[in-house]
PDB file of C-alpha atoms in Angstrom:
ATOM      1  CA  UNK A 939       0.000   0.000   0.000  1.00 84.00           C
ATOM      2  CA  UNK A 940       1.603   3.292  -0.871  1.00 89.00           C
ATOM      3  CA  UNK A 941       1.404   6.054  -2.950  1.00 90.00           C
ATOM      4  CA  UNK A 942       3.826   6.023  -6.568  1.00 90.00           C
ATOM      5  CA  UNK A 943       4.265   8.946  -9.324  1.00 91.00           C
ATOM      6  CA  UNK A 944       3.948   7.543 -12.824  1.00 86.00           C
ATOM      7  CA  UNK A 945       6.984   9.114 -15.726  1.00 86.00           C
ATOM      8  CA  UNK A 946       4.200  12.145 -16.860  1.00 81.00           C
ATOM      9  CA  UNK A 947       3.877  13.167 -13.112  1.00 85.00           C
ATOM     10  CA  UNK A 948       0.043  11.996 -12.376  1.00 86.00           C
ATOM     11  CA  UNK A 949       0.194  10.629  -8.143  1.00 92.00           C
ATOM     12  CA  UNK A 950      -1.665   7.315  -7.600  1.00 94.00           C
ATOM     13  CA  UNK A 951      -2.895   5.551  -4.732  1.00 92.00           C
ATOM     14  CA  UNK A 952      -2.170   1.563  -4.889  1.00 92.00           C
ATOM     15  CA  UNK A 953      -3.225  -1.230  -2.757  1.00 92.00           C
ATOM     16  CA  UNK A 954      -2.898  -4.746  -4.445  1.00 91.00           C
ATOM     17  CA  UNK A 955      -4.082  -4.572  -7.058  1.00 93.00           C
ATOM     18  CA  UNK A 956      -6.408  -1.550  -6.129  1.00 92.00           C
ATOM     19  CA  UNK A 957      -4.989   1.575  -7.775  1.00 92.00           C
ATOM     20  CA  UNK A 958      -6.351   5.221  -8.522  1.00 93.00           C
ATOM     21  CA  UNK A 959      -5.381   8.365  -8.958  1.00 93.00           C
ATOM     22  CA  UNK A 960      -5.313  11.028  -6.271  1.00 93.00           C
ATOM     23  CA  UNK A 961      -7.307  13.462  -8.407  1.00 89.00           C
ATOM     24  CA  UNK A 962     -10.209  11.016  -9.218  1.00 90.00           C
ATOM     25  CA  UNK A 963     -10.364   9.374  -5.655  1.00 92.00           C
ATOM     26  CA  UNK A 964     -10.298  13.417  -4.544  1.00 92.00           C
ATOM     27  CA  UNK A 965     -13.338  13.811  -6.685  1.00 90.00           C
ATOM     28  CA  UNK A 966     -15.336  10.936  -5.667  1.00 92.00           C
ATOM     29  CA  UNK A 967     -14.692  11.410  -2.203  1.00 94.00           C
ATOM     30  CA  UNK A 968     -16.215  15.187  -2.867  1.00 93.00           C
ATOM     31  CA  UNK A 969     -19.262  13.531  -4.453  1.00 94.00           C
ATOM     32  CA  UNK A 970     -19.935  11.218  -1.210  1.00 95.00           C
ATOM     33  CA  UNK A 971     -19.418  14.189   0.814  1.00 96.00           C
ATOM     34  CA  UNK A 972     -22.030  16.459  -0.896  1.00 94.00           C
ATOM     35  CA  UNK A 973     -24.700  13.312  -0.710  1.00 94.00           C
ATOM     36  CA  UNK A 974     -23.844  13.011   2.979  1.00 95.00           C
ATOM     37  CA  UNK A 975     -24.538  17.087   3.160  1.00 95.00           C
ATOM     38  CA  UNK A 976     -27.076  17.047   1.330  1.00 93.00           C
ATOM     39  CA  UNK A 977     -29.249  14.860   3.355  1.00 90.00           C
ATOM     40  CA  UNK A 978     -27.573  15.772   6.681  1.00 91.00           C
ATOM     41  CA  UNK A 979     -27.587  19.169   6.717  1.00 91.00           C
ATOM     42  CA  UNK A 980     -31.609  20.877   7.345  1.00 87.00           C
ATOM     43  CA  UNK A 981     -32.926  23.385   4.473  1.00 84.00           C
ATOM     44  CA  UNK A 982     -33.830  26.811   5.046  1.00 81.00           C
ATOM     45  CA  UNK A 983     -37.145  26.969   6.653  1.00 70.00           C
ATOM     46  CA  UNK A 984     -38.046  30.073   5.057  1.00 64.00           C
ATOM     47  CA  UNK A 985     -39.356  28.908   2.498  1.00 56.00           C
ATOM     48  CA  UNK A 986     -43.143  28.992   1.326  1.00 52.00           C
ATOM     49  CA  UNK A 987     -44.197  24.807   2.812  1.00 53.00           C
ATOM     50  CA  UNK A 988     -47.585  22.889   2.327  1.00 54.00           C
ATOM     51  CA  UNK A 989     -50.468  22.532   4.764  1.00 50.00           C
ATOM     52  CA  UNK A 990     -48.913  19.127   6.201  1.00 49.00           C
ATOM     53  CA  UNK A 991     -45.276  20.856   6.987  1.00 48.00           C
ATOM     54  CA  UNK A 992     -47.490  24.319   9.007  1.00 48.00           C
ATOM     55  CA  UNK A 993     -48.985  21.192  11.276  1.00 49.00           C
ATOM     56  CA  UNK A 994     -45.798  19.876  11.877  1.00 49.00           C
ATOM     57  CA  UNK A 995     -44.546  23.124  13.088  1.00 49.00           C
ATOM     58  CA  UNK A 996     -46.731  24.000  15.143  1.00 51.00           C
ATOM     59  CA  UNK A 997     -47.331  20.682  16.613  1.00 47.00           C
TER      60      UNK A 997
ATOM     61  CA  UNK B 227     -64.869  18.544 -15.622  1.00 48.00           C
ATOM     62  CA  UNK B 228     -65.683  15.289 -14.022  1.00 50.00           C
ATOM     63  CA  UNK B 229     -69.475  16.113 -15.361  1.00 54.00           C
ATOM     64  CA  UNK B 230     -68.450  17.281 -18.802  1.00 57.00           C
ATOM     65  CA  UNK B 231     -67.596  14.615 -21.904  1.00 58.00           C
ATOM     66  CA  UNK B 232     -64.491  15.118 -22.814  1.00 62.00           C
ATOM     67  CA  UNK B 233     -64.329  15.959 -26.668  1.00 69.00           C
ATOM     68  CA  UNK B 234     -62.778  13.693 -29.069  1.00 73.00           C
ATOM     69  CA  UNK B 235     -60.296  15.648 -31.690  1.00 75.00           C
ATOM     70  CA  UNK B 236     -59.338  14.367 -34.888  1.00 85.00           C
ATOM     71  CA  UNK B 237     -56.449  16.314 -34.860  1.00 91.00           C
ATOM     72  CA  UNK B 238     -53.472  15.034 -33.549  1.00 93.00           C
ATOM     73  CA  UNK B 239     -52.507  18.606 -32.131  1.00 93.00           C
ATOM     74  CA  UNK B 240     -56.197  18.720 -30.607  1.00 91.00           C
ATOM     75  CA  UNK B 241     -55.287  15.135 -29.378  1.00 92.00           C
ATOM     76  CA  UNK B 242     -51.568  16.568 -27.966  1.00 91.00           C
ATOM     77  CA  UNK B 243     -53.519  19.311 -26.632  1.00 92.00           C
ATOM     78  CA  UNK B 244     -56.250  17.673 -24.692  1.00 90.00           C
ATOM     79  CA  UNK B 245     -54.069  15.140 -23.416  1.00 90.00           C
ATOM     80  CA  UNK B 246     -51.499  18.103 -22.163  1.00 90.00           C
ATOM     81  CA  UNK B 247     -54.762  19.771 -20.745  1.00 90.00           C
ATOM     82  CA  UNK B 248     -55.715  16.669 -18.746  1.00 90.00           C
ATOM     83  CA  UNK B 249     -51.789  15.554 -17.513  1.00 89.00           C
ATOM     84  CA  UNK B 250     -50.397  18.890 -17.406  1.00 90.00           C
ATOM     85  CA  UNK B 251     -52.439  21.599 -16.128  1.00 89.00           C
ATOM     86  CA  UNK B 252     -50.530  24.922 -15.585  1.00 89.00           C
ATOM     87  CA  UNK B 253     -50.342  24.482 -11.410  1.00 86.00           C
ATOM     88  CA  UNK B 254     -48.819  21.431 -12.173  1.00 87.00           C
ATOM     89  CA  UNK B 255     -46.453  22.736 -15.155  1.00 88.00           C
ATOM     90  CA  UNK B 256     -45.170  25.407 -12.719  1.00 89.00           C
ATOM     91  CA  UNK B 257     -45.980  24.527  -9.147  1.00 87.00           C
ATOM     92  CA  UNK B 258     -45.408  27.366  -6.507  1.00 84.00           C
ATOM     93  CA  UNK B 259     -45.646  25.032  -3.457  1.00 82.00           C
ATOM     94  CA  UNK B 260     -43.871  21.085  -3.058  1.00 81.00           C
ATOM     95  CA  UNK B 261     -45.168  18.770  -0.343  1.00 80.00           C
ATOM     96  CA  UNK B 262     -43.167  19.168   2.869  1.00 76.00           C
ATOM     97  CA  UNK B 263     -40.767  16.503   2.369  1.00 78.00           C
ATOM     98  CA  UNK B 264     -38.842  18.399  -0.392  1.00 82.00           C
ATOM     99  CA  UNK B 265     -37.302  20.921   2.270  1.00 80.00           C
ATOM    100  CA  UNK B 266     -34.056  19.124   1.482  1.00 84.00           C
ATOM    101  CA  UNK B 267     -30.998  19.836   0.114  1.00 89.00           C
ATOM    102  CA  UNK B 268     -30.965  16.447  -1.796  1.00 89.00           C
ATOM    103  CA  UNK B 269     -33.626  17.982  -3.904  1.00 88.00           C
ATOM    104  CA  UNK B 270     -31.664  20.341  -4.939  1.00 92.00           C
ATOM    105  CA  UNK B 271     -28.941  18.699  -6.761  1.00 94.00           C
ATOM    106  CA  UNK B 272     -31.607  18.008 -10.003  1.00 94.00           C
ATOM    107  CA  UNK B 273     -32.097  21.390 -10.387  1.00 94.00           C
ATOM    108  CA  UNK B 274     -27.930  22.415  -9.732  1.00 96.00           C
ATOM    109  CA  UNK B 275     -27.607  19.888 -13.043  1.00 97.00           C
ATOM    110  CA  UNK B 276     -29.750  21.915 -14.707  1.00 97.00           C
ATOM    111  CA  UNK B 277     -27.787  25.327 -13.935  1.00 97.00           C
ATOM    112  CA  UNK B 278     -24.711  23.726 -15.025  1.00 98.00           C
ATOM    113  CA  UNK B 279     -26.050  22.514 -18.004  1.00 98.00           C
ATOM    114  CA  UNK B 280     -26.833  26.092 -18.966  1.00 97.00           C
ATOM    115  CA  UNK B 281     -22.954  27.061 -17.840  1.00 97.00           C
ATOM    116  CA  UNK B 282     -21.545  24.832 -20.074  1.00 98.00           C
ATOM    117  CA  UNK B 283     -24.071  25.331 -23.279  1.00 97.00           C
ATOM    118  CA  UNK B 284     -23.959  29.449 -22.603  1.00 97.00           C
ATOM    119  CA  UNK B 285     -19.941  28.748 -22.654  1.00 98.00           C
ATOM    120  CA  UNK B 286     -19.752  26.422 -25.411  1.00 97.00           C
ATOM    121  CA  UNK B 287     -21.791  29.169 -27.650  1.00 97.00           C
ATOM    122  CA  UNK B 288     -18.879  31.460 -26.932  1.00 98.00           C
ATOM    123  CA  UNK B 289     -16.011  28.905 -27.949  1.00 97.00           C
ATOM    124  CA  UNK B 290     -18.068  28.379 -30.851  1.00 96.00           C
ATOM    125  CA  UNK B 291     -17.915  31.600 -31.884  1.00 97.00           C
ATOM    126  CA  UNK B 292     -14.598  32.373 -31.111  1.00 97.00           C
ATOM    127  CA  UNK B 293     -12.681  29.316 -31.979  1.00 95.00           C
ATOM    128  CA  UNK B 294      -9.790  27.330 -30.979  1.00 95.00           C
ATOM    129  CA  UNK B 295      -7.137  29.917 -31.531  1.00 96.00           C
ATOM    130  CA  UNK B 296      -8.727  32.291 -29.253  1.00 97.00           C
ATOM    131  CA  UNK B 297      -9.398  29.106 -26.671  1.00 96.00           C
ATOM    132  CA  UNK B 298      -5.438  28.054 -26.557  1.00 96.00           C
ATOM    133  CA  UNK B 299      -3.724  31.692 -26.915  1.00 96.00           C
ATOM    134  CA  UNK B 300      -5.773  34.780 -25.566  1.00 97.00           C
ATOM    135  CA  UNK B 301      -6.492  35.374 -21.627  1.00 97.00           C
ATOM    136  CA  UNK B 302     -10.494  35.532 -21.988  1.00 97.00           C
ATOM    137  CA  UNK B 303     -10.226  32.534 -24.349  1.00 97.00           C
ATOM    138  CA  UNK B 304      -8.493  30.770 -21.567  1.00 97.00           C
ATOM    139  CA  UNK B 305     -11.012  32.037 -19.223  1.00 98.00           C
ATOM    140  CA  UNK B 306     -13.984  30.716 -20.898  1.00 98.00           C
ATOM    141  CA  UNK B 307     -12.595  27.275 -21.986  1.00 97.00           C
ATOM    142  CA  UNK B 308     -12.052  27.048 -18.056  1.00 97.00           C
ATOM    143  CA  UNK B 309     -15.680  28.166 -17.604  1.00 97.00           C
ATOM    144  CA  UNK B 310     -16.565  24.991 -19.880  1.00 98.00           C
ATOM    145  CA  UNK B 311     -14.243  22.269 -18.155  1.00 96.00           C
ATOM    146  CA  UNK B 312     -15.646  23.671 -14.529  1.00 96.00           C
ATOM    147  CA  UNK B 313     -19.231  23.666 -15.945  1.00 97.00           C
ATOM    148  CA  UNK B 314     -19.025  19.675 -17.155  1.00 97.00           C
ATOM    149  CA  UNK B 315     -17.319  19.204 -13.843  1.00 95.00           C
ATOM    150  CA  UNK B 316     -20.387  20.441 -11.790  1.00 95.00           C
ATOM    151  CA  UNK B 317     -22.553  18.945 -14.335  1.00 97.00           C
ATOM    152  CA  UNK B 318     -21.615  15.301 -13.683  1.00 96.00           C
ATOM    153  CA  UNK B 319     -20.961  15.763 -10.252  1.00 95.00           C
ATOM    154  CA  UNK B 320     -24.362  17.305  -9.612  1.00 96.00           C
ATOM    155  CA  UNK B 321     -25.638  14.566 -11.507  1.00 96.00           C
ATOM    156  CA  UNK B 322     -24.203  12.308  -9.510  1.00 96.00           C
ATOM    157  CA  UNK B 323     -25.620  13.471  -6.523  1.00 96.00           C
ATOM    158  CA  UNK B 324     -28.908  13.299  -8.226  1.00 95.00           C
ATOM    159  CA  UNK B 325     -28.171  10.030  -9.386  1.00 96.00           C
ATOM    160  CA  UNK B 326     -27.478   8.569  -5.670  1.00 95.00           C
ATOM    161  CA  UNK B 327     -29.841  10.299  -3.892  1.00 93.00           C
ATOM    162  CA  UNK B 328     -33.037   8.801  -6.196  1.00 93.00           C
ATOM    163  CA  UNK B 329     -31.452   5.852  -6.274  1.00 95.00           C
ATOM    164  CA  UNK B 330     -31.334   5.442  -2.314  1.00 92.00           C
ATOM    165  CA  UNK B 331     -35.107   7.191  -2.164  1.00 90.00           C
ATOM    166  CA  UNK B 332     -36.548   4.411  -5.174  1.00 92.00           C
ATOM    167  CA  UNK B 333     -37.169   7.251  -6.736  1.00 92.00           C
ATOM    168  CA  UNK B 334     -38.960   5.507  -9.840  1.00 93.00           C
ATOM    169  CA  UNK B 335     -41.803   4.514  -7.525  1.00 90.00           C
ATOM    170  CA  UNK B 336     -45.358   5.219  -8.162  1.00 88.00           C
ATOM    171  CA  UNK B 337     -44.712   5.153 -12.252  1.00 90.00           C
ATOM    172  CA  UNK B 338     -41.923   7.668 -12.308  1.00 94.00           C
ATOM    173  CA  UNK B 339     -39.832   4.752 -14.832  1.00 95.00           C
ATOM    174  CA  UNK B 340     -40.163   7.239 -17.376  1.00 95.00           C
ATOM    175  CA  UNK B 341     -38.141   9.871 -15.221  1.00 95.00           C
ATOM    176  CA  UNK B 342     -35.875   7.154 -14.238  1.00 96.00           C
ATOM    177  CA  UNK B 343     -34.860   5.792 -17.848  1.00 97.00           C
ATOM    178  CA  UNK B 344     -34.535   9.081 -18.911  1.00 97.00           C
ATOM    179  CA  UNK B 345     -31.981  10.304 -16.886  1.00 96.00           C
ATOM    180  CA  UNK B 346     -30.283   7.041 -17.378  1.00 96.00           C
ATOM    181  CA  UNK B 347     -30.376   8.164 -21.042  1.00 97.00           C
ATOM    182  CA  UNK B 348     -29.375  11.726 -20.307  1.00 97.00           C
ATOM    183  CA  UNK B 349     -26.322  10.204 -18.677  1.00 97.00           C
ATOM    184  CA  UNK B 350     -24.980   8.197 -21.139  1.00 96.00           C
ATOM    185  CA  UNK B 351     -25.385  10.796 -24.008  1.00 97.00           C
ATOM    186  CA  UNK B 352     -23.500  12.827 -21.351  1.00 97.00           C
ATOM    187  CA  UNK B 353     -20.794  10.656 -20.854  1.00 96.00           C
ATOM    188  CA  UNK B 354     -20.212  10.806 -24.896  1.00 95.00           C
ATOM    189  CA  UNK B 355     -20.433  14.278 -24.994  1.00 97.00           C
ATOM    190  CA  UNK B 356     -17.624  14.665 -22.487  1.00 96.00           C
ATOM    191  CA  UNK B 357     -15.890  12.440 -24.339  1.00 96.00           C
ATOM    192  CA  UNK B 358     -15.838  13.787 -27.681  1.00 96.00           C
ATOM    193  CA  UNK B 359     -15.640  16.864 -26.032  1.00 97.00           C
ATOM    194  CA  UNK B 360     -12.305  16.113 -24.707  1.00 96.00           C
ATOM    195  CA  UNK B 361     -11.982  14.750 -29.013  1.00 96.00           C
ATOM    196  CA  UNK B 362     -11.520  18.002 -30.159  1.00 96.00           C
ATOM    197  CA  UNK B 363      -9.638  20.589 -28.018  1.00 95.00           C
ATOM    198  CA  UNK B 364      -7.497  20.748 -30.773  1.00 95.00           C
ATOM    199  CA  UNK B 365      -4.291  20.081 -28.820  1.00 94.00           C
ATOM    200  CA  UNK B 366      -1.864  16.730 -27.991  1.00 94.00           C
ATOM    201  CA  UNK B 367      -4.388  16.285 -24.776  1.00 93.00           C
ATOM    202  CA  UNK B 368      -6.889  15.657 -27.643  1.00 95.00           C
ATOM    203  CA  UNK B 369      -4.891  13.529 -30.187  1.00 95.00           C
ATOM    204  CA  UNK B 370      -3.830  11.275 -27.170  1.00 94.00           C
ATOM    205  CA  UNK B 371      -7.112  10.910 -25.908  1.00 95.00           C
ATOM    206  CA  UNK B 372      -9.087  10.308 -29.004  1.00 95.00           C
ATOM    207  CA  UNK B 373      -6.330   7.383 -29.554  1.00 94.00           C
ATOM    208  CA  UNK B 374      -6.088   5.661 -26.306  1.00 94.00           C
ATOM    209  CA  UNK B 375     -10.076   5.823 -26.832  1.00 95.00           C
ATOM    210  CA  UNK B 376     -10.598   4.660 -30.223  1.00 95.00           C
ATOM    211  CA  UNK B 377      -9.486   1.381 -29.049  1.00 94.00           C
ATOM    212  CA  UNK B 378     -11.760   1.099 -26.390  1.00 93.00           C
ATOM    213  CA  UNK B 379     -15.157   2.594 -28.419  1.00 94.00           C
ATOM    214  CA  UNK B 380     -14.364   0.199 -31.524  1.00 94.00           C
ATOM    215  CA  UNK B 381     -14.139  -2.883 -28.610  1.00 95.00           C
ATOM    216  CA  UNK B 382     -17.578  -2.812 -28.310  1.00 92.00           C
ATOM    217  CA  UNK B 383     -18.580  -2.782 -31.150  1.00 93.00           C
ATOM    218  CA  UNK B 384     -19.918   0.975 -32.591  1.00 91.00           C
ATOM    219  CA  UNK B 385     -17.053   2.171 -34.184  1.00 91.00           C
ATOM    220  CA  UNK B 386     -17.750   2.558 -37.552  1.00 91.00           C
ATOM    221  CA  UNK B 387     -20.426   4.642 -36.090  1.00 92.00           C
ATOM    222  CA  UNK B 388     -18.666   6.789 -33.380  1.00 93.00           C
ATOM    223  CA  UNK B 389     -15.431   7.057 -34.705  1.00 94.00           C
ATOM    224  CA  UNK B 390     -13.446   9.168 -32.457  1.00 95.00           C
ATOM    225  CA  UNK B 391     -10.253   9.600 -34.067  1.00 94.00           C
ATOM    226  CA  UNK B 392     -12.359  11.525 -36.884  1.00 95.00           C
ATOM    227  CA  UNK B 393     -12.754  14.944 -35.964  1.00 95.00           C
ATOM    228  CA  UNK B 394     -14.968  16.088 -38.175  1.00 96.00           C
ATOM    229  CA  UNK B 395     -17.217  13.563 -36.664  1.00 96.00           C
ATOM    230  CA  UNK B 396     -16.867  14.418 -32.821  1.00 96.00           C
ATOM    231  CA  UNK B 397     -17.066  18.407 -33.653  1.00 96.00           C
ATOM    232  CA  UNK B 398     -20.577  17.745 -35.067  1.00 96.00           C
ATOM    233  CA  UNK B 399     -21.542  14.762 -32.352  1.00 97.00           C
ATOM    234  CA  UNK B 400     -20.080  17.545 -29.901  1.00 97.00           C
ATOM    235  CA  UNK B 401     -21.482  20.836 -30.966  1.00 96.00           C
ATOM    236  CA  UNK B 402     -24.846  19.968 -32.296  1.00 96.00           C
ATOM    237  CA  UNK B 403     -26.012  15.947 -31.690  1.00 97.00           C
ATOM    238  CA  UNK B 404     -25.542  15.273 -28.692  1.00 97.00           C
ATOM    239  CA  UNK B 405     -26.243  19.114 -26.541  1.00 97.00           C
ATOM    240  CA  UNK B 406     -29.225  18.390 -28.955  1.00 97.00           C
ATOM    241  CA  UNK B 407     -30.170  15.027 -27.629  1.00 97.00           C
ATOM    242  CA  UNK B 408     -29.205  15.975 -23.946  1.00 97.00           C
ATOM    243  CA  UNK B 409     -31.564  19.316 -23.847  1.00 97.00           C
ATOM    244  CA  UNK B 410     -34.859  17.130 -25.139  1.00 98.00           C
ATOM    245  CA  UNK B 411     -34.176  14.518 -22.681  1.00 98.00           C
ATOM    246  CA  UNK B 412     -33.549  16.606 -20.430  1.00 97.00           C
ATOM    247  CA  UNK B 413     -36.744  18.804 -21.105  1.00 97.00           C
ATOM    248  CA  UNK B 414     -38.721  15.211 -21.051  1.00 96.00           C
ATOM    249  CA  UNK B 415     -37.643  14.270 -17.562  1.00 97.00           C
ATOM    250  CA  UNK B 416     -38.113  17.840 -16.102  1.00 95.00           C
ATOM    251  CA  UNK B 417     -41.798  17.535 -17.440  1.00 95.00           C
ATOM    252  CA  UNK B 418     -42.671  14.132 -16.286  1.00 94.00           C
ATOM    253  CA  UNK B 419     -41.337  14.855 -13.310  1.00 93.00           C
ATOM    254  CA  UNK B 420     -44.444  17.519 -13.496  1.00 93.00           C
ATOM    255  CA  UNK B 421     -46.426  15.128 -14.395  1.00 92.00           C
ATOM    256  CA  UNK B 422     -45.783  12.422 -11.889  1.00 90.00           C
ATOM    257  CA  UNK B 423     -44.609  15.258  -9.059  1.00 88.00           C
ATOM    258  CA  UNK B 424     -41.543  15.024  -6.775  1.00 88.00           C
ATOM    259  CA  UNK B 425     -41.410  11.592  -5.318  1.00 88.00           C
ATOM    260  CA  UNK B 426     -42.179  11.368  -1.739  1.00 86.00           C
ATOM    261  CA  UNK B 427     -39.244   9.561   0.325  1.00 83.00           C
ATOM    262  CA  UNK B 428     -40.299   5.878   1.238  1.00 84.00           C
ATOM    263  CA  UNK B 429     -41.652   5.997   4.783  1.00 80.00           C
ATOM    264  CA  UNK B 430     -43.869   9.531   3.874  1.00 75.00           C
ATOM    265  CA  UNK B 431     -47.624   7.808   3.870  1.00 74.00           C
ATOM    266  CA  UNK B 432     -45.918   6.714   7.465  1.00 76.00           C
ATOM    267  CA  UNK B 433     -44.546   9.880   8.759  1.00 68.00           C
ATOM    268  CA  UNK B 434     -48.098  11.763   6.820  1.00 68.00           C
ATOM    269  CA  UNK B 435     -50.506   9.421   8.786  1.00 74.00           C
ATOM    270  CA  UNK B 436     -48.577   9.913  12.195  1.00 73.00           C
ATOM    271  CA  UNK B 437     -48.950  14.000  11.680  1.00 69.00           C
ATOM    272  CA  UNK B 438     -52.328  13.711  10.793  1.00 73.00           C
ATOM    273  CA  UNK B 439     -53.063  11.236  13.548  1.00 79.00           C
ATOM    274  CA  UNK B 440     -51.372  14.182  15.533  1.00 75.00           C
ATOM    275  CA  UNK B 441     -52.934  17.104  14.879  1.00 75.00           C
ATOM    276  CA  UNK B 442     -56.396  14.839  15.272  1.00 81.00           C
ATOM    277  CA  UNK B 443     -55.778  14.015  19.078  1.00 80.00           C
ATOM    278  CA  UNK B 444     -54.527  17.244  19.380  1.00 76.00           C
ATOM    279  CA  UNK B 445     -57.441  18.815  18.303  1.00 75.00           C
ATOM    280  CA  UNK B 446     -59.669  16.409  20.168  1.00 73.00           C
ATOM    281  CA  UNK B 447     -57.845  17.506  23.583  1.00 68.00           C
ATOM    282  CA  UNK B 448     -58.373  21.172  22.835  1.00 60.00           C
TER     283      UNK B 448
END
């Protein structure tokens, strides 16, 4: 497991025979991070919200 | 309307227009309000494809315009060629996002499959687009690409028809074809999604009945 530089300069992560590049695992990882935002982190509750979300709040 | 018989048109743009009348009413074409499970960011990330989309079509206009000289040697061509990569990078990784999140929700439930296909379809005429987009920067980047690809596109089997080491052919697949084929798909999903509406997340008629259960007792108790 380590990390090598290939003759044109482009840094990969190997394991095995598991190997990417640092740029695309950099990317994915951002991906997985804006999914786990985007559910984890609440919306603005300004905004304009049905009959069924008014109940909830003031429940 | 239930009491009125609907009239029969012999036209097929009476028949288009009746059945757009009945399916797509104009408070469901351009809804002001969304049920209260859509306060979510993950709801966002259809609409964040959609912006980047227009980044990357506004900023492909101007290349088209201006051309590859002005792309490879002038400051502002530089700029906007960057505002074109950063665009498709958005694009897919909003799309992504999109992708994942209606995956995990199921979100071709309650006949949505039309939605679902086609953004399946919307990303694979994207991923050809990027591709011959990367065809025809009209540098060594381009020529090495379109090389180490050619062998890859003619292994399965639709090379004769995608040939990417023709640039003639990836110019007109990338300017015109497929931004053509991507907008109307595009366009189609955004209005069955009107159609259908947003998709509720899997446990809603569960959460729905518990509020409304809710608000009953509490207005028995009051």
């Amino acid at each position: 497991m380590g990390f090598i530089t290939t003759p044109l300069g482009a840094h990969y992560f190997q394991w095995g025979w598991f190997s990417v590049s640092i740029g695309n695992i950099a990317t994915i990882s951002a991906v997985v991070a804006l999914l786990v935002l985007a559910i984890v982190v609440p919306f603005p509750k300004e905004h304009d919200v049905t009959p069924i979300q008014r109940e909830q709040d003031q429940a | 309307m239930s009491d009125q018989v609907e009239e029969v048109k012999i036209t097929w743009t009476g028949r288009i227009r009746n059945r757009a009348e009945k399916n797509l009413p104009y408070d469901r074409l351009m809804p002001d309000t969304q049920p209260a499970y859509v306060v979510s960011w993950i709801y966002v990330a259809g609409v964040l494809t959609i912006a980047a989309l227009a980044g990357i079509i506004g900023s492909g206009v101007i290349l088209t315009f201006k051309g590859p000289t002005w792309w490879h040697t002038s400051a502002s061509g530089h700029f906007v060629n960057s505002l074109h990569f950063w665009s498709v990078q958005l694009f897919f990784i909003f799309m992504v996002v999109h992708l994942w999140g209606n995956f995990w929700m199921a979100a071709w439930r309650g006949g949505r499959w039309k939605t679902w296909i086609s953004g399946l379809v919307a990303f694979a005429v994207s991923i050809g687009a990027g591709l011959s987009g990367y065809a025809i920067q009209t540098n060594v980047d381009s020529q090495w690409i379109a090389f180490q690809a050619k062998d890859g596109i003619n292994a399965t089997g639709v090379g004769a028809m995608f040939d990417i080491a023709n640039f003639g052919q990836m110019m007109m697949f990338h300017i015109f074809l497929f931004p053509g084929i991507i907008s109307l798909v595009v366009l189609a999903h955004v209005v069955w999604v009107r159609i259908k509406g947003v998709v509720p997340p899997i446990d809603a008629a569960k959460v729905e009945a518990a509020i409304a259960e809710h608000a009953a007792s509490t207005q028995a108790g009051a």
